[in-house]
Short mmCIF file of C-alpha atoms in Angstrom, two decimals:
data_model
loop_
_atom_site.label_atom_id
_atom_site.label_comp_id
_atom_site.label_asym_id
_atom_site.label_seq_id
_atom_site.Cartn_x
_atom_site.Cartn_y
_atom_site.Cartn_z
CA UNK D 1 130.28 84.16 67.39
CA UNK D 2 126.65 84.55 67.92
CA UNK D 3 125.51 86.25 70.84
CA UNK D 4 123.89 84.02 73.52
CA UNK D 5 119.92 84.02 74.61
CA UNK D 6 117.79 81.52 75.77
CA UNK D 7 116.75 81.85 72.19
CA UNK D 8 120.13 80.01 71.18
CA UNK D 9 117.76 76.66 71.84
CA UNK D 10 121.17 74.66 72.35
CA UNK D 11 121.18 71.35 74.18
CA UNK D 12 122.75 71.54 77.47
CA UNK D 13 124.70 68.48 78.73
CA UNK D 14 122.66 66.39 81.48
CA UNK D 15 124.35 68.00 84.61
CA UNK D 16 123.83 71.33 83.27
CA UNK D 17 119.81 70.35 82.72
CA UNK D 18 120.45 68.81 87.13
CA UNK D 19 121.79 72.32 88.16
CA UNK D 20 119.06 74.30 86.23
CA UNK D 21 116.23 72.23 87.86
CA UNK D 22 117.39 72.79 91.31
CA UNK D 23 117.71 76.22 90.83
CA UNK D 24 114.09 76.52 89.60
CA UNK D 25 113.44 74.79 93.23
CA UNK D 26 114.87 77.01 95.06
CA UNK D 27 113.60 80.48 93.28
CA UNK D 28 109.96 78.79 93.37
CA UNK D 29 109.99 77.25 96.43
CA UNK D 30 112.42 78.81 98.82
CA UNK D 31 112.87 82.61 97.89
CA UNK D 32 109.02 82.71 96.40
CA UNK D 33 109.43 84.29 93.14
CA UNK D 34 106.53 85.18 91.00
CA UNK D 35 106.23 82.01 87.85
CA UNK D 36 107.50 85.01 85.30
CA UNK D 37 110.34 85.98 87.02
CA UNK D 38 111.17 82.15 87.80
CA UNK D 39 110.56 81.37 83.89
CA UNK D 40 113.17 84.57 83.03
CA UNK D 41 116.20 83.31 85.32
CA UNK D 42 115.93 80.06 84.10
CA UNK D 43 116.00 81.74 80.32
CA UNK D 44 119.18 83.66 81.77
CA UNK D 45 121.14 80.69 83.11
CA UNK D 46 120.51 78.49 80.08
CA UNK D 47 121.62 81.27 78.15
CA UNK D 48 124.82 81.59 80.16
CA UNK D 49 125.50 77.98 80.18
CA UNK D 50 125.19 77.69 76.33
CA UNK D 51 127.56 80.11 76.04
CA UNK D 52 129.68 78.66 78.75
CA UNK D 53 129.24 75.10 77.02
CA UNK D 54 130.34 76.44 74.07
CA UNK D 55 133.31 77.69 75.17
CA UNK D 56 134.30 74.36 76.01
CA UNK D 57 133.20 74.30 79.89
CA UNK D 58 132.73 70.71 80.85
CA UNK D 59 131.71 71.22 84.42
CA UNK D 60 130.30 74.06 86.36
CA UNK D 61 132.51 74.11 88.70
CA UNK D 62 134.67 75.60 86.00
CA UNK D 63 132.51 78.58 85.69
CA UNK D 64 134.12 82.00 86.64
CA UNK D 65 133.92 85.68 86.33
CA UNK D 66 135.58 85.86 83.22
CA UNK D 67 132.88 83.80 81.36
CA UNK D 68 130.04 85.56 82.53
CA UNK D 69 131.30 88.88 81.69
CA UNK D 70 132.16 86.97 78.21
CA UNK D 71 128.81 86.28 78.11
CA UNK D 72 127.52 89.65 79.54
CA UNK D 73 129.91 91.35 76.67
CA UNK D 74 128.55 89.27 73.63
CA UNK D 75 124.59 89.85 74.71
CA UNK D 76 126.15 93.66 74.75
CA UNK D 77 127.08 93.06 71.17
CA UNK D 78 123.63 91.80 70.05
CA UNK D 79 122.20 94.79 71.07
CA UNK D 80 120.39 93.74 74.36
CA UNK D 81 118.60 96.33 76.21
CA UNK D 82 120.88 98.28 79.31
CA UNK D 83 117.68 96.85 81.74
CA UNK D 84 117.83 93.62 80.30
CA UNK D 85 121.63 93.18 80.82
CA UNK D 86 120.84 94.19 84.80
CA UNK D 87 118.48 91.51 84.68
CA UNK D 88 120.69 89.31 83.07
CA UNK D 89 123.44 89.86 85.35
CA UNK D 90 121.38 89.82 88.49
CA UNK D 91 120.14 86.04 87.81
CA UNK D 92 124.09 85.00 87.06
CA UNK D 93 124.67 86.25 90.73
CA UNK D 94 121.75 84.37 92.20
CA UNK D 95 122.91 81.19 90.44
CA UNK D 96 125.96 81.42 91.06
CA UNK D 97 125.00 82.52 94.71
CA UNK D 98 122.96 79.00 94.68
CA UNK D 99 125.57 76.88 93.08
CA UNK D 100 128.11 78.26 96.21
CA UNK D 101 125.71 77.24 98.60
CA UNK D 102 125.31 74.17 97.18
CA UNK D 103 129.01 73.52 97.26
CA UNK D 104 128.98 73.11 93.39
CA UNK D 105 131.61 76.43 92.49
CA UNK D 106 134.51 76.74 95.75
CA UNK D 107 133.94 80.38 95.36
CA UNK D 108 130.89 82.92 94.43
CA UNK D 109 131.93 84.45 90.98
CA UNK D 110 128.73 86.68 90.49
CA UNK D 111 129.51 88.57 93.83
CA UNK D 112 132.49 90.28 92.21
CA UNK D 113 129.81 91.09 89.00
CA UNK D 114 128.66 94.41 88.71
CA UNK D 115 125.04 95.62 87.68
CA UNK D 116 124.67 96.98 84.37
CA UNK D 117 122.97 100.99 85.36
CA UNK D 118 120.04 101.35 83.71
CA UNK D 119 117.86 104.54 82.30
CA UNK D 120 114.79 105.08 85.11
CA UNK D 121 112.09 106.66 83.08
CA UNK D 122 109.23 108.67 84.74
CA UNK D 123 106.07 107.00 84.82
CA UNK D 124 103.02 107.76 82.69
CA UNK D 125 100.43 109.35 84.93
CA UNK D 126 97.32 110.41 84.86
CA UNK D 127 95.42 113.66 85.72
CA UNK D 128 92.99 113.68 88.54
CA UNK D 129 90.78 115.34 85.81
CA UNK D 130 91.63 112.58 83.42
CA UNK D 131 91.33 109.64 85.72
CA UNK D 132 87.53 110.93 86.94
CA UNK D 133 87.05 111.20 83.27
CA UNK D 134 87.76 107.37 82.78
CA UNK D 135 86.63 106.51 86.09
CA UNK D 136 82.88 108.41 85.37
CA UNK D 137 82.81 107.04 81.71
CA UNK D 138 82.88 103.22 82.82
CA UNK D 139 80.25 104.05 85.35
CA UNK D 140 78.18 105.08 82.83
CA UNK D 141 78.67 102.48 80.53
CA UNK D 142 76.68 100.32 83.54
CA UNK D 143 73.51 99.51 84.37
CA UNK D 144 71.96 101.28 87.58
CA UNK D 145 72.89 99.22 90.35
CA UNK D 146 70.66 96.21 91.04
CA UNK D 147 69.47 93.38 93.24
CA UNK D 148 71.55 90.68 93.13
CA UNK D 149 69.80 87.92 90.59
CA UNK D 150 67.74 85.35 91.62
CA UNK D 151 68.46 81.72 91.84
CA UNK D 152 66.58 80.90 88.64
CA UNK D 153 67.72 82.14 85.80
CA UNK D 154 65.21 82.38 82.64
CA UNK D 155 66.45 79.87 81.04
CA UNK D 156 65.64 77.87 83.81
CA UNK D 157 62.14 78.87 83.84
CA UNK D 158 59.65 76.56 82.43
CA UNK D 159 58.19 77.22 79.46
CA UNK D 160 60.66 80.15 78.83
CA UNK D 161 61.15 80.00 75.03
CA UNK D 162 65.21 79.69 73.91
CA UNK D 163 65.60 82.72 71.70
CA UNK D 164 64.26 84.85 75.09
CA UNK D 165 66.69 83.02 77.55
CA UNK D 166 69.21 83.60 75.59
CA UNK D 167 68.69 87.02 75.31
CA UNK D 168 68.40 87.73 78.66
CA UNK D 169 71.35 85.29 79.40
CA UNK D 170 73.15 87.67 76.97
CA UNK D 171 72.18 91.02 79.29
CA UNK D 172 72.94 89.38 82.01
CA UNK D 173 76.54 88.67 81.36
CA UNK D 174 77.01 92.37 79.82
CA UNK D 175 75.57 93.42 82.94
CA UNK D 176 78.19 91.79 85.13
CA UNK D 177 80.45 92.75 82.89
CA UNK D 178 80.01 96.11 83.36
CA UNK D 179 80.13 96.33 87.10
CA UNK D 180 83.37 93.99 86.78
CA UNK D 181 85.01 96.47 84.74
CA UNK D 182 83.76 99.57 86.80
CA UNK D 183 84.90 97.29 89.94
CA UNK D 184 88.67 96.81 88.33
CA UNK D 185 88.91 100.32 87.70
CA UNK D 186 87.85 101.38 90.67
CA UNK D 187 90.26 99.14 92.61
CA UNK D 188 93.21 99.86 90.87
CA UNK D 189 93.27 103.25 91.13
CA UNK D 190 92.01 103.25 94.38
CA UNK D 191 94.59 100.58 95.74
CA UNK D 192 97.80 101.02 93.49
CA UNK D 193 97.59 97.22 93.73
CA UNK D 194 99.57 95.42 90.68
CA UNK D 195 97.25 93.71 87.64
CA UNK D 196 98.44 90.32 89.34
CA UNK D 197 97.39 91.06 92.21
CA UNK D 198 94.33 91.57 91.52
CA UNK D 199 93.89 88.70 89.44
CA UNK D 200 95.19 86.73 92.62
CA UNK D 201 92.12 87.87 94.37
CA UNK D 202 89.60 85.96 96.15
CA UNK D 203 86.19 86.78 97.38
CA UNK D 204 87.25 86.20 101.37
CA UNK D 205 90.29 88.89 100.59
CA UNK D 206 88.12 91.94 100.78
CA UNK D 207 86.56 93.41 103.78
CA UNK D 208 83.68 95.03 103.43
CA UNK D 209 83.58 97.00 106.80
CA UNK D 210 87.04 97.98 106.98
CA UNK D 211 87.28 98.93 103.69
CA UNK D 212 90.90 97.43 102.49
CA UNK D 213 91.43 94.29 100.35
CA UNK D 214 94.41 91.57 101.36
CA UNK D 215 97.17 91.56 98.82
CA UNK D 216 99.82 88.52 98.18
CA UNK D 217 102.33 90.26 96.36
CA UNK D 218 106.04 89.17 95.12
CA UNK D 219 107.57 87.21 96.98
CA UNK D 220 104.73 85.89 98.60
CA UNK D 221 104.65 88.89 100.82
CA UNK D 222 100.95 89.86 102.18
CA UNK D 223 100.22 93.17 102.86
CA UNK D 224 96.26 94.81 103.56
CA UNK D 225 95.59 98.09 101.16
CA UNK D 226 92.97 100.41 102.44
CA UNK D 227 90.57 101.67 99.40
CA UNK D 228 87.80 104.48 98.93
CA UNK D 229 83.99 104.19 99.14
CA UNK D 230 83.68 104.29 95.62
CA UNK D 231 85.70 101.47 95.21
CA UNK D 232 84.05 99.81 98.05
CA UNK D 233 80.66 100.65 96.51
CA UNK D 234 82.09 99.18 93.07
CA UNK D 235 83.45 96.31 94.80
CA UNK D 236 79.90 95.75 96.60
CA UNK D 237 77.95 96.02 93.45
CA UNK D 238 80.14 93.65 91.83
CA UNK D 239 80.13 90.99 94.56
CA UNK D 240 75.93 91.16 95.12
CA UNK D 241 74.84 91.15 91.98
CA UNK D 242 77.39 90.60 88.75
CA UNK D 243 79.85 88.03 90.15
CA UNK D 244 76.91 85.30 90.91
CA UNK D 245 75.23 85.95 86.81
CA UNK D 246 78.82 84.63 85.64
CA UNK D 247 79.76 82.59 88.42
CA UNK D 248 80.54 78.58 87.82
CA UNK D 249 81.44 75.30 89.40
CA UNK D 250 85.09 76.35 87.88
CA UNK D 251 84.81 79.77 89.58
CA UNK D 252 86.03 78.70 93.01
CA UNK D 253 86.68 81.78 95.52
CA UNK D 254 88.14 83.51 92.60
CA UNK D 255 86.79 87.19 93.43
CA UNK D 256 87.18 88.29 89.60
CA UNK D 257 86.10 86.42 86.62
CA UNK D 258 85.79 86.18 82.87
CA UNK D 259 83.04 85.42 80.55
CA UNK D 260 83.44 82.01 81.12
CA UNK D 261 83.48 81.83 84.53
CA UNK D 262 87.04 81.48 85.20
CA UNK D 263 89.78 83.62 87.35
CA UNK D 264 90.17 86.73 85.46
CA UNK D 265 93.69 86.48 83.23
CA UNK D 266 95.87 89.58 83.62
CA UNK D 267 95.85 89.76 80.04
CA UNK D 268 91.76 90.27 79.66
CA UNK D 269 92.33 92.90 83.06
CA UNK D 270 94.77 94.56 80.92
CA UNK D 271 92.77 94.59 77.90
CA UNK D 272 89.45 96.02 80.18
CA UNK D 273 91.86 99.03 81.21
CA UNK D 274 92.99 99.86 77.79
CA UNK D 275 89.40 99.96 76.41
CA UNK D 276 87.68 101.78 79.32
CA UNK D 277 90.58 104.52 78.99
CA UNK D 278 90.12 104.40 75.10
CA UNK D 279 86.24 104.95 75.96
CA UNK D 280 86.79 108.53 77.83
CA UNK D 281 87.79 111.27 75.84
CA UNK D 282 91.17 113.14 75.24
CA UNK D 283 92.68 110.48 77.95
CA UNK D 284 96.19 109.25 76.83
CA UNK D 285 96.25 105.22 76.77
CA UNK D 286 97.88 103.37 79.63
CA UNK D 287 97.19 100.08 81.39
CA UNK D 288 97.42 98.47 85.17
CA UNK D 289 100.54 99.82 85.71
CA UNK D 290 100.02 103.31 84.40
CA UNK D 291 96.95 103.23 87.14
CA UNK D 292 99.63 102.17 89.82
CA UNK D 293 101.67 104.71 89.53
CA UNK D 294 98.62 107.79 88.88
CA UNK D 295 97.90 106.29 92.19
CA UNK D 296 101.07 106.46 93.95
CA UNK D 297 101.66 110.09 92.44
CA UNK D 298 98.62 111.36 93.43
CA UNK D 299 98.87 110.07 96.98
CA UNK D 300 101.97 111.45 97.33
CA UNK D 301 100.86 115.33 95.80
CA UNK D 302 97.76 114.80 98.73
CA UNK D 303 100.55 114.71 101.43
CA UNK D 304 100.83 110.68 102.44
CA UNK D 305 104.63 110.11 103.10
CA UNK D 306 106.46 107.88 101.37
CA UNK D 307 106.76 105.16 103.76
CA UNK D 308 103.25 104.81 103.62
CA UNK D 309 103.05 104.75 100.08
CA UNK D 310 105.53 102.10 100.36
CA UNK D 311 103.54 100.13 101.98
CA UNK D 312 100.28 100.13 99.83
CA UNK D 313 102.50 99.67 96.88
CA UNK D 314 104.11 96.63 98.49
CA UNK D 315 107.87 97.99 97.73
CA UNK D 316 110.43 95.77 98.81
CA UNK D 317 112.66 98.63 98.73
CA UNK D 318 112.30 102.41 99.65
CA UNK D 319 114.67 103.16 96.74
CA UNK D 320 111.70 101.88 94.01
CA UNK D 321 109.21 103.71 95.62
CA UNK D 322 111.24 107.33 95.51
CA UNK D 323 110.29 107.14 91.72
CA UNK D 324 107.17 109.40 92.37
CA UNK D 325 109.15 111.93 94.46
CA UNK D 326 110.62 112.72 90.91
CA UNK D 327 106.98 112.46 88.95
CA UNK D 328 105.73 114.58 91.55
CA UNK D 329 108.78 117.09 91.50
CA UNK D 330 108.11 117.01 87.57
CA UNK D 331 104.48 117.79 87.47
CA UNK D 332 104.86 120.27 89.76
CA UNK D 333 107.22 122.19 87.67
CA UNK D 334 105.64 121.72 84.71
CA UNK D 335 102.53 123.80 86.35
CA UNK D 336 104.62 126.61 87.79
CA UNK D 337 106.19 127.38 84.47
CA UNK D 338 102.31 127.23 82.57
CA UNK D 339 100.98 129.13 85.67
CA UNK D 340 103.41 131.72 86.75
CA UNK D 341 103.63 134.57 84.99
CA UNK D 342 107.66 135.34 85.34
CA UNK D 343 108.18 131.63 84.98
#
């Protein structure tokens, strides 16, 4: 038999399609989860309920242990990945969680489930040598900072001929392009914030005076970051004089935006960090996330505890955050045995 995914594209019988809609109800509205992870537990469930269709289950409230570790076992034989069998595994216990508390199954079969371990891997992080490096090369790739532009552009200028509006239109943009990008940078690795985050931002989320930025991270939690002066100054430059050259009707209170106008996508912000890394030299590639934990790592090798990094990182859990104890641990090693001589 062929292993089950949600790529099995199998009709579900009209009460399974009921139970599946609900659930997306409650992980949206009631326990807040991001649209992604919503969109991959509803992959997971359909997945299991193919299988369990297939199997011959006619109702759910037929559904038990033994055909989710059926179904656990054959995505096992298709060669899943060990972290995406935990995830697997972890969205049959919250629908089957669900379905208990809906009084669809008499009893919760997910709760005697148990999690697939899977292999942490250290983080990718950066040098503080390596992340001035990138941090120093996107600053130069920008204009001095300016005045923030005028109300009337030059193509709006009478008697401005189109092939010089144009151009300047075109300088313009790569202007405020330029300060965006030092502005992301900056913020990132200042912040440890994740790239959705900070595509989530709005203009009325940063403060100025206090330095920090206002964060809605998973699960609709809000926490307030503090950041550096540069990033403050990046932010600054950014706000006064690039964000109004690219700024439209469309824009809203969206702090960061696109060519167009637009929120910024976390694809494009991911695509800006992989090309201003590419553009300093001898630094390996990474993207937003590599940034969040160079962040994390190096606030921990300064001396901040790990509660507080906790906290800026928006960690449900202390357990994810302990991560960069063992980076830290790591690096430091890896220095004693280049640097001491009976190493």
């Amino acid at each position: 038999m062929q292993p089950a995914g949600p790529e099995a594209g199998a009709a579900l019988p009209g009460w399974a399609d009921q139970r599946l809609a609900a659930f997306q109800r409650h992980l949206a509205a009631e326990r807040g989860l991001s649209p992604h992870t919503v969109r991959a537990y509803l992959g997971d469930v359909s997945s299991l309920l193919e299988h369990a269709c297939r199997g011959g289950l006619t109702g759910l409230a037929d559904l038990d242990i033994a055909v989710i570790r059926s179904w656990l076992a054959a995505q096992h034989a298709g060669g899943r990945a060990r972290a995406t069998l935990a995830r697997r595994a972890a969205a049959a216990r919250a629908f089957t969680g669900f379905a208990c508390s809906s009084g669809w199954l008499a009893g919760d079969p997910g709760m005697l489930l148990g999690t697939p371990k899977t292999h942490r891997h250290l983080p990718q992080v950066l040098a503080r040598e390596q992340i001035t490096a990138v941090l120093a090369a996107a600053a130069a790739a920008a204009p001095a900072p300016a005045a923030a532009p005028t109300v009337s552009r030059p193509a709006e200028v009478a008697g401005a001929s189109a092939s010089t509006s144009t151009s300047a239109s075109a300088a313009e943009a790569a202007a405020a392009i330029a300060w965006r990008d030092v502005a992301i940078m900056e913020l990132l690795y200042a912040s440890g914030i994740r790239v959705s985050e900070l595509c989530g931002l709005d203009v009325g989320d940063v403060d100025g005076e206090r330095r920090s930025v206002r964060v809605l991270g998973k699960g609709g939690r809000e926490r307030v970051v503090p950041v550096g002066a540069p990033a403050a100054r990046a932010l600054h430059q950014w706000h006064r004089a690039g964000r109004p050259r690219l700024a439209t009707p469309r824009s809203g209170a969206a702090l960061f935006l696109g060519r167009r106008g637009g929120r910024l996508d976390p694809r494009t912000a991911r695509r800006v960090v992989h090309a201003r890394i590419a553009a300093a030299e001898s630094v390996p590639d990474t993207g937003p996330h590599g940034l969040r934990h160079t962040a994390a790592t190096h606030l921990l090798e300064g001396g901040a505890d790990l509660r507080s990094v906790q906290e800026i990182l928006g960690h449900a859990s202390l357990a994810t955050t302990q991560i960069y104890t063992h980076v830290s641990a790591e690096r430091l090693l890896s220095a004693y045995r280049q640097a001491h001589p009976r190493a």
